[in-house]
Amino acid sequence: MSTTDAAIAIVEDFLAAVGRGDLESAGTHLAPDAVMIFPGDRLYTTLRDLADASATRYRHVDKHRTEYEAFTESSGDVVVWSMGTLYGENNQGVGYDGVRYVDRFRLSAGRIVEQRVWNDLEISGVLRARTAEEIDPRWRTAAPTATTPAVPTTTATVRRVATAAWDGALRGGAGRLALASGATDPLPISLESRKNSVAPATSPEELLAAAHAACFAMALRGALDAVAPGTPEQAVEVTGTCVLRIDAAGWTIDAIRLDVTTRGVPRDALETAIPVAERRCAISNVVKGNAVVTVTVREQRDD
């Protein structure tokens, strides 16, 4: 990932966290002396101050982030432009959408040091409207609000297909799993392999552990690329362990452990990247609320 792409990833994660009200996560991307400058020269140095001030102007606002541009200055700082439209709900409970915005970010050493904001909230009049009819049709909407969350715009839908076939009765029978991609030969599956980890076949739990490890490894690598460009390429290894509990109540997956081994990764970069990876890992998000996911990190020294 290039320096500019990494900077865009940081800004995207920052804006997404601010949009959902996760100030703690957003704050990890800010330098200690960061400033945020809004229309009317309103200047904030903390996200809490910004949130408190914003609450006097609207109930909710978020961004359709449709375009990014970035370049590196001679100083080494990266400038990122984010462009799109705003949507939300004003303090009278009236929804709006399609209000233009432009944000300019300056990043130094992987942290945001300045955010400058321009938008049409004031000239559009959407914050003063008492009814939807008072809003110009260009910005009038039945947009999602704080009580009706926004549905993210889908940019891609990817479908991966696998087929499982089973021969015979459950006990004593056997099956096979084929991947439509053809990335591997058909894999044997069996009931015994679910109850005995040394059985010579795979199981749904082993496949889930593999999927989670692969997804988290990619999410962590992407987060490291964003917060610590130049991290050694062979720096991340993730081992997934899926725990299946079998008792009188049935068969339950109640825990997944992800053991992360890193080499040559700065401690501060790792502490920043792990929470980002946890939020971005698609498998973690699917499992969340159904099983406890534990991430442990071991730093391996190069001899």
mmCIF file of N, CA and C in Angstrom, residues 76 88 100 168 201 245 270:
data_model
loop_
_atom_site.group_PDB
_atom_site.id
_atom_site.type_symbol
_atom_site.label_atom_id
_atom_site.label_comp_id
_atom_site.label_asym_id
_atom_site.label_seq_id
_atom_site.Cartn_x
_atom_site.Cartn_y
_atom_site.Cartn_z
ATOM 1 N N GLY A 76 7.022 15.685 3.631
ATOM 2 C CA GLY A 76 6.694 14.315 4.012
ATOM 3 C C GLY A 76 5.289 14.158 4.531
ATOM 4 N N GLY A 88 -28.496 13.622 7.454
ATOM 5 C CA GLY A 88 -28.737 13.502 8.882
ATOM 6 C C GLY A 88 -30.084 14.053 9.291
ATOM 7 N N ARG A 100 -23.523 19.263 0.154
ATOM 8 C CA ARG A 100 -22.118 19.072 -0.230
ATOM 9 C C ARG A 100 -21.153 19.357 0.929
ATOM 10 N N GLY A 168 -24.162 -41.566 3.265
ATOM 11 C CA GLY A 168 -24.449 -42.461 4.364
ATOM 12 C C GLY A 168 -25.145 -41.775 5.505
ATOM 13 N N ALA A 201 -9.519 -35.622 8.932
ATOM 14 C CA ALA A 201 -10.480 -34.909 8.083
ATOM 15 C C ALA A 201 -10.695 -33.541 8.700
ATOM 16 N N ARG A 245 -18.171 -26.580 22.076
ATOM 17 C CA ARG A 245 -18.598 -27.181 23.337
ATOM 18 C C ARG A 245 -19.744 -28.150 23.059
ATOM 19 N N LEU A 270 1.303 -1.394 16.786
ATOM 20 C CA LEU A 270 0.508 -2.603 17.010
ATOM 21 C C LEU A 270 -0.693 -2.296 17.895
#
